[in-house]
Coordinates of C-alpha atoms in Angstrom, one line a residue:
M1 CA 19.3 6.2 25.9
K2 CA 16.0 5.6 24.1
L3 CA 13.0 4.1 25.8
S4 CA 11.5 0.9 24.7
P5 CA 9.2 1.4 21.7
T6 CA 6.5 -0.4 23.5
R7 CA 4.9 0.7 26.8
R8 CA 5.5 -2.7 28.4
T9 CA 8.6 -3.1 30.6
H10 CA 11.0 -5.6 29.1
R11 CA 14.1 -7.4 30.3
I12 CA 16.7 -7.1 27.6
P13 CA 19.1 -10.0 27.1
A14 CA 22.4 -9.6 25.2
L15 CA 22.4 -10.1 21.5
V16 CA 25.3 -11.2 19.4
C17 CA 25.8 -8.3 17.0
A18 CA 28.4 -9.7 14.6
L19 CA 27.3 -9.3 11.0
A20 CA 26.7 -12.6 9.2
L21 CA 27.7 -12.0 5.6
A22 CA 26.1 -15.2 4.2
V23 CA 22.7 -14.2 5.7
A24 CA 23.2 -10.6 4.5
C25 CA 23.4 -12.0 1.0
S26 CA 20.3 -14.0 1.4
L27 CA 18.3 -11.1 2.8
S28 CA 19.4 -8.5 0.3
A29 CA 20.7 -10.4 -2.8
C30 CA 24.2 -9.4 -1.6
A31 CA 23.4 -5.7 -1.4
T32 CA 25.1 -4.0 1.5
P33 CA 23.0 -1.6 3.6
A34 CA 26.1 0.4 4.5
A35 CA 26.2 2.3 1.2
T36 CA 24.9 5.9 1.4
T37 CA 24.6 7.6 -2.0
Q38 CA 25.5 6.9 -5.6
D39 CA 26.9 9.6 -7.8
E40 CA 26.8 9.9 -11.5
G41 CA 30.2 8.2 -11.7
S42 CA 29.1 5.0 -10.0
S43 CA 30.1 1.7 -11.7
R44 CA 27.7 -0.1 -14.0
E45 CA 27.5 -3.0 -11.4
E46 CA 26.4 -0.6 -8.7
Q47 CA 23.8 1.1 -10.9
A48 CA 22.4 -2.3 -11.8
S49 CA 21.8 -3.2 -8.2
D50 CA 20.3 0.2 -7.4
T51 CA 16.6 0.4 -6.8
Q52 CA 16.5 3.8 -8.3
A53 CA 17.6 2.5 -11.7
T54 CA 14.8 -0.1 -12.0
A55 CA 11.8 1.5 -10.3
S56 CA 9.1 2.0 -12.9
F57 CA 7.5 4.9 -10.9
R58 CA 10.8 6.9 -10.8
D59 CA 10.7 10.1 -12.8
T60 CA 13.6 12.5 -12.4
D61 CA 12.3 15.2 -14.7
L62 CA 11.7 18.2 -12.5
G63 CA 10.6 20.4 -15.4
C64 CA 13.3 22.9 -14.4
D65 CA 17.0 23.4 -14.6
L66 CA 18.2 21.8 -11.3
T67 CA 21.1 19.3 -12.0
R68 CA 20.8 15.8 -10.6
T69 CA 23.9 14.8 -8.6
G70 CA 23.1 11.2 -7.5
S71 CA 20.7 9.1 -5.6
V72 CA 20.4 7.6 -2.1
D73 CA 21.3 4.0 -2.2
L74 CA 18.5 1.6 -1.1
A75 CA 19.5 -2.0 -0.4
Y76 CA 16.0 -3.4 0.2
A77 CA 13.2 -0.9 -0.2
K78 CA 11.3 -1.1 -3.5
N79 CA 8.4 1.4 -2.9
F80 CA 10.3 4.7 -3.0
T81 CA 13.3 6.4 -4.5
I82 CA 15.4 9.5 -3.5
D83 CA 17.4 11.4 -6.1
T84 CA 19.8 14.2 -5.1
Y85 CA 20.1 17.6 -6.8
E86 CA 22.5 20.5 -6.6
G87 CA 21.9 22.8 -3.7
G88 CA 20.7 20.1 -1.4
Y89 CA 17.4 19.4 -3.0
R90 CA 15.9 15.9 -2.9
L91 CA 13.3 14.3 -5.2
V92 CA 11.2 11.6 -3.7
C93 CA 9.2 9.3 -5.9
T94 CA 6.8 6.8 -4.3
A95 CA 5.2 3.6 -5.8
N96 CA 1.8 5.2 -5.9
G97 CA 3.1 7.6 -8.6
E98 CA 3.5 10.7 -6.4
R99 CA 6.5 12.9 -6.4
F100 CA 7.9 15.3 -3.7
L101 CA 10.7 17.8 -3.8
I102 CA 12.4 18.4 -0.5
V103 CA 13.6 22.0 -0.5
P104 CA 16.4 22.7 2.0
E105 CA 16.2 25.4 4.6
G106 CA 16.9 28.9 3.2
A107 CA 16.0 27.8 -0.3
S108 CA 12.8 27.9 -2.3
A109 CA 11.1 25.8 -4.8
P110 CA 12.7 26.4 -8.2
D111 CA 10.9 28.3 -11.0
G112 CA 9.4 26.0 -13.5
L113 CA 8.9 23.0 -11.2
A114 CA 6.5 20.5 -12.7
S115 CA 3.0 21.0 -11.4
G116 CA 2.6 17.4 -10.3
I117 CA 5.5 17.6 -7.8
A118 CA 4.5 18.5 -4.2
V119 CA 6.9 20.6 -2.1
I120 CA 8.2 19.7 1.4
Q121 CA 9.9 22.8 2.7
Q122 CA 12.6 22.3 5.4
P123 CA 12.7 22.7 8.2
V124 CA 9.6 20.6 8.8
T125 CA 8.5 21.7 12.3
S126 CA 4.8 20.9 12.4
T127 CA 3.6 17.5 11.2
Y128 CA 0.3 15.5 11.4
V129 CA 1.3 11.8 11.8
V130 CA -1.3 9.2 11.0
S131 CA 1.0 6.3 10.2
T132 CA 1.8 4.5 13.4
G133 CA 4.5 2.5 11.7
M134 CA 6.5 5.6 11.1
I135 CA 6.4 6.8 14.7
C136 CA 9.2 4.5 15.8
L137 CA 11.4 5.6 12.8
L138 CA 10.9 9.3 13.7
D139 CA 11.8 8.4 17.3
E140 CA 14.9 6.6 16.2
I141 CA 16.2 9.7 14.4
D142 CA 15.1 12.1 17.2
V143 CA 12.6 14.2 15.3
L144 CA 9.4 13.6 17.3
D145 CA 9.5 17.2 18.4
A146 CA 8.4 18.0 14.8
V147 CA 5.1 16.1 15.4
T148 CA 2.4 18.5 16.7
V149 CA -0.7 16.5 15.8
S150 CA -1.2 12.8 15.9
S151 CA -4.0 10.3 15.0
V152 CA -3.3 8.2 18.1
T153 CA -4.0 9.0 21.8
A154 CA -1.5 8.6 24.5
Q155 CA -3.1 5.3 25.5
D156 CA -2.8 3.8 22.0
C157 CA 0.6 5.3 21.1
P158 CA 3.2 2.6 20.3
V159 CA 6.2 4.8 21.3
E160 CA 6.7 6.1 24.8
H161 CA 8.3 9.4 23.8
L162 CA 5.3 10.4 21.8
A163 CA 2.9 9.1 24.4
Q164 CA 4.6 11.4 26.9
A165 CA 4.3 14.4 24.6
I166 CA 0.6 13.7 24.1
D167 CA 0.1 13.4 27.8
A168 CA 1.9 16.7 28.4
G169 CA -0.2 18.5 25.8
D170 CA 2.7 19.1 23.4
V171 CA 1.0 17.0 20.8
A172 CA -2.7 17.2 20.0
Y173 CA -5.0 14.4 19.0
G174 CA -6.1 15.3 15.5
G175 CA -8.6 12.5 14.6
K176 CA -8.3 9.4 12.4
Y177 CA -7.2 9.4 8.8
S178 CA -10.8 9.4 7.5
S179 CA -12.1 12.2 9.7
P180 CA -9.2 14.5 10.7
D181 CA -9.8 17.7 12.7
F182 CA -9.0 20.0 9.9
E183 CA -9.4 23.2 12.0
L184 CA -6.9 21.8 14.6
I185 CA -4.4 20.8 11.9
A186 CA -4.6 24.2 10.3
S187 CA -4.3 26.1 13.6
A188 CA -1.2 23.9 14.5
G189 CA 0.4 25.1 11.3
C190 CA 1.0 21.6 10.0
T191 CA 2.8 21.6 6.6
L192 CA 3.1 17.8 6.3
A193 CA 0.9 14.8 6.9
I194 CA 2.4 11.3 7.0
E195 CA -0.3 8.9 6.1
N196 CA -0.5 5.1 5.5
T197 CA -2.3 3.4 2.6
K198 CA -5.7 3.7 4.4
I199 CA -5.8 7.3 3.1
N200 CA -6.5 5.8 -0.3
H201 CA -10.0 5.0 1.1
A202 CA -10.6 8.6 2.1
P203 CA -9.7 10.7 -0.9
D204 CA -11.9 13.6 0.2
A205 CA -9.9 13.9 3.5
K206 CA -6.6 13.9 1.6
R207 CA -7.9 16.5 -0.8
K208 CA -9.1 18.8 2.0
L209 CA -5.7 18.5 3.7
Q210 CA -4.0 19.5 0.5
E211 CA -6.4 22.5 0.1
L212 CA -5.2 23.6 3.6
G213 CA -1.7 23.7 2.3
V214 CA -0.6 20.4 3.9
T215 CA 1.6 18.2 1.8
V216 CA 0.4 14.6 2.1
I217 CA 2.8 11.7 1.7
T218 CA 1.6 8.1 1.9
E219 CA 4.1 5.7 3.3
Q220 CA 3.9 2.2 1.8
S221 CA 6.3 0.2 4.0
S222 CA 3.7 -2.5 4.7
T223 CA 3.9 -3.7 1.1
E224 CA 7.7 -3.9 0.9
P225 CA 8.6 -7.4 -0.3
Q226 CA 11.6 -7.8 2.1
V227 CA 11.7 -7.4 5.9
L228 CA 14.4 -4.8 5.9
G229 CA 12.6 -2.9 3.2
R230 CA 10.1 -1.8 5.8
L231 CA 12.9 -0.5 8.0
E232 CA 14.6 1.3 5.1
W233 CA 11.8 3.8 5.1
I234 CA 13.9 5.4 7.9
K235 CA 16.0 6.8 5.1
L236 CA 13.0 8.6 3.6
M237 CA 12.1 10.0 7.1
G238 CA 15.7 11.1 7.5
A239 CA 15.7 12.9 4.1
I240 CA 12.4 14.7 4.9
F241 CA 13.5 15.9 8.4
G242 CA 17.2 16.6 7.5
H243 CA 18.6 13.7 9.5
E244 CA 20.0 11.6 6.7
E245 CA 23.3 10.6 8.4
Q246 CA 21.5 9.5 11.6
A247 CA 18.9 7.6 9.6
Q248 CA 21.7 5.7 7.6
A249 CA 23.6 4.9 10.8
S250 CA 20.5 3.6 12.6
F251 CA 19.5 1.5 9.6
D252 CA 23.0 0.0 9.3
A253 CA 23.0 -0.9 13.1
I254 CA 19.6 -2.4 13.2
A255 CA 20.1 -4.3 9.9
A256 CA 23.3 -5.8 11.3
R257 CA 21.5 -7.0 14.4
V258 CA 18.7 -8.5 12.3
E259 CA 21.2 -10.3 10.1
S260 CA 23.0 -11.6 13.2
V261 CA 19.8 -13.2 14.5
A262 CA 19.1 -14.6 11.1
S263 CA 22.6 -16.1 10.8
Q264 CA 21.7 -18.8 13.3
D265 CA 21.0 -22.4 12.2
P266 CA 17.4 -23.3 11.2
T267 CA 15.6 -25.1 14.0
G268 CA 13.2 -27.2 11.9
T269 CA 10.4 -26.0 14.1
T270 CA 7.1 -25.4 12.4
V271 CA 5.0 -22.3 13.4
A272 CA 1.3 -21.5 12.9
F273 CA 0.6 -17.7 13.3
F274 CA -3.1 -16.8 13.3
Y275 CA -6.1 -15.5 15.2
I276 CA -9.8 -16.6 15.1
N277 CA -12.2 -14.0 13.7
D278 CA -15.8 -13.3 14.6
D279 CA -16.9 -15.8 12.0
G280 CA -14.9 -18.6 13.5
A281 CA -12.3 -18.7 10.7
A282 CA -8.6 -18.7 11.1
V283 CA -6.8 -15.5 9.8
T284 CA -3.2 -16.1 9.1
R285 CA -0.5 -14.3 7.0
R286 CA 0.6 -15.0 3.5
S287 CA 4.0 -16.6 3.2
T288 CA 5.3 -13.4 1.6
D289 CA 4.3 -11.2 4.5
Y290 CA 7.0 -9.6 6.5
F291 CA 6.1 -11.4 9.7
S292 CA 6.1 -14.7 8.0
Q293 CA 9.5 -13.9 6.7
M294 CA 10.7 -13.0 10.2
I295 CA 9.6 -16.5 11.4
E296 CA 11.7 -18.0 8.6
L297 CA 14.7 -15.8 9.3
A298 CA 14.5 -16.6 13.0
G299 CA 15.0 -20.3 12.1
G300 CA 11.4 -21.5 11.9
S301 CA 9.2 -23.0 9.2
F302 CA 6.0 -21.0 8.6
V303 CA 2.8 -22.9 8.1
S304 CA 1.4 -21.0 5.1
F305 CA -1.9 -20.8 3.4
D306 CA -1.5 -19.0 0.0
P307 CA -4.2 -18.3 -2.6
D308 CA -5.5 -21.8 -3.5
D309 CA -6.6 -22.7 0.0
E310 CA -8.3 -19.5 1.1
N311 CA -11.5 -17.5 0.8
E312 CA -10.4 -14.8 -1.7
E313 CA -13.3 -12.5 -0.8
Q314 CA -12.1 -12.1 2.8
S315 CA -8.4 -12.3 2.2
S316 CA -6.0 -9.6 1.3
S317 CA -2.5 -9.2 -0.1
V318 CA -1.0 -9.8 3.4
Q319 CA -3.4 -12.2 5.1
A320 CA -5.4 -15.3 4.3
V321 CA -8.8 -16.3 5.8
I322 CA -9.2 -20.0 6.2
D323 CA -12.1 -22.2 7.2
L324 CA -11.1 -23.7 10.6
E325 CA -11.5 -27.3 9.5
A326 CA -9.1 -26.6 6.5
F327 CA -6.8 -24.8 8.8
Y328 CA -6.9 -27.7 11.2
A329 CA -5.9 -30.2 8.5
T330 CA -2.7 -28.3 7.7
A331 CA -1.7 -26.7 11.0
K332 CA -2.6 -29.4 13.5
E333 CA 0.9 -30.7 13.7
A334 CA 2.6 -27.3 14.0
D335 CA 5.2 -27.4 16.8
V336 CA 4.5 -23.8 17.9
I337 CA 1.4 -21.6 17.8
I338 CA 1.8 -17.8 18.0
Y339 CA -1.7 -16.5 18.5
N340 CA -2.1 -13.0 17.0
T341 CA -3.1 -11.1 20.1
T342 CA -2.3 -7.8 18.3
V343 CA -5.7 -8.3 16.7
D344 CA -7.6 -10.5 19.2
A345 CA -6.4 -9.6 22.7
S346 CA -9.1 -11.8 24.3
V347 CA -6.8 -14.9 24.3
T348 CA -4.7 -14.7 27.5
S349 CA -4.4 -18.4 28.2
I350 CA -4.5 -21.8 26.4
E351 CA -8.0 -22.2 27.9
D352 CA -9.1 -19.0 26.2
L353 CA -7.7 -20.4 22.9
I354 CA -9.5 -23.7 23.1
A355 CA -12.7 -21.8 23.9
K356 CA -12.5 -20.3 20.5
N357 CA -13.1 -23.8 19.0
P358 CA -12.7 -27.3 20.6
L359 CA -10.7 -28.4 17.5
L360 CA -7.8 -26.3 18.7
A361 CA -7.4 -28.7 21.7
D362 CA -6.1 -31.3 19.3
F363 CA -3.3 -29.2 18.0
K364 CA 0.1 -30.6 18.8
A365 CA 1.4 -27.2 20.1
V366 CA -1.6 -26.9 22.5
Q367 CA -1.1 -30.4 23.9
E368 CA 2.6 -29.7 24.4
G369 CA 2.0 -26.2 25.9
R370 CA 3.9 -24.3 23.2
V371 CA 1.4 -21.6 22.6
Y372 CA 2.5 -17.9 22.5
A373 CA 0.9 -14.4 22.4
C374 CA 2.4 -11.2 21.1
D375 CA 2.7 -7.6 22.1
E376 CA 0.0 -5.2 20.9
N377 CA 2.5 -2.9 19.3
M378 CA 4.6 -5.5 17.6
Y379 CA 3.6 -4.4 14.1
Q380 CA 4.6 -0.8 14.7
A381 CA 8.0 -1.7 16.2
M382 CA 10.1 -1.8 13.1
T383 CA 13.2 -0.5 14.8
S384 CA 13.0 -3.5 17.2
M385 CA 12.6 -6.2 14.6
D386 CA 15.8 -7.9 15.8
A387 CA 14.3 -8.2 19.2
I388 CA 11.1 -9.6 17.8
M389 CA 13.0 -12.1 15.8
S390 CA 15.0 -13.1 18.9
D391 CA 11.7 -13.7 20.8
I392 CA 10.5 -15.8 17.9
R393 CA 13.7 -17.7 18.1
A394 CA 13.2 -18.2 21.8
A395 CA 9.7 -19.7 21.1
L396 CA 11.2 -22.0 18.5
T397 CA 13.9 -23.3 21.0
N398 CA 11.5 -23.3 24.0
E399 CA 13.5 -20.7 25.9
N400 CA 12.1 -18.1 28.3
D401 CA 14.7 -15.3 28.0
T402 CA 12.9 -12.8 25.8
F403 CA 12.4 -9.1 25.1
G404 CA 8.7 -9.4 25.9
Y405 CA 7.3 -9.0 22.3
I406 CA 6.3 -12.7 22.4
W407 CA 5.5 -14.7 25.5
K408 CA 4.2 -18.2 26.4
L409 CA 0.6 -18.7 27.5
D410 CA -0.3 -21.0 30.3

């Protein structure tokens, strides 16, 4: 039995796990996550719904004679594709334009392979993991023993299994993405680095890793347009580490639980999700962000602030920075506040919230005592998104039976 992906002890209530077909359609445009691969004889309808067929970044020309045999079916993810080739080879294309050939154990990279394709040689036994979002996926498919160097300490690790390995000295701390310990990474024999998009701001670090013979893959799950698209990166991790069947089974099971939670009736409850930054502004998420979607799927109505109402210079593709008076005008009547304590952990009570700005005392949710905080590792807990949504649902319905990802402040 797996440990909780957070280091907090939770009481786990029962979830209804029946798959809701109507909600599955709304989440995936009627694509079914249970499909595994598509071969060259797939129907035209299946090909039309396949991410592989429409991804502009997908390039299946290897520059050599390997024969393509099919592709891994992706129901939600839009930022990577996986094509299969004879002999067990896999070609991965990612939305940033990079390509990787996964070479099965006992085989070698084919002669004539295009120079722009990086090689991931199986078995992958020594990995430098920077992306904290991928840690729970690696844990889910039981390949954390292939992680030898990490960018997180045991104290900051979002997954208990890896934290234990770091504490035991089995996994070394290798520095942050921008300043990795190159000597340590080389001495550990790392052949793969799993980065997130922050590495785009440190091209010299990426280049140095590649010069050391480390293949660097940048996961882009955070920009997936659908909630379950983030989770579907488990299929890529499964392909890399040779655990494809386990990755597919885990994805199907978690997706079914997510869809079960999302199948419940809307509550009509409005939700403001934000934190107050050092400048006194409210920082919330865009309506297209995955957490905003989770609020909607849990039955809530997200109070959104999209481009016209925000400070564009401070905002990003996932968040909006709003002057507090403007935020007050729109969010004052929200039924529920979820304060983003993953970023600002200083708020541990309603009194702490009001201390941020007296205007917050006038919010309906504050006056009615419907203010919530969230677990520090919530963003990294992709494999527990059904539990997070259940906690959101509990906040919407004013219940106390939760997993502990979201809890009420006094």
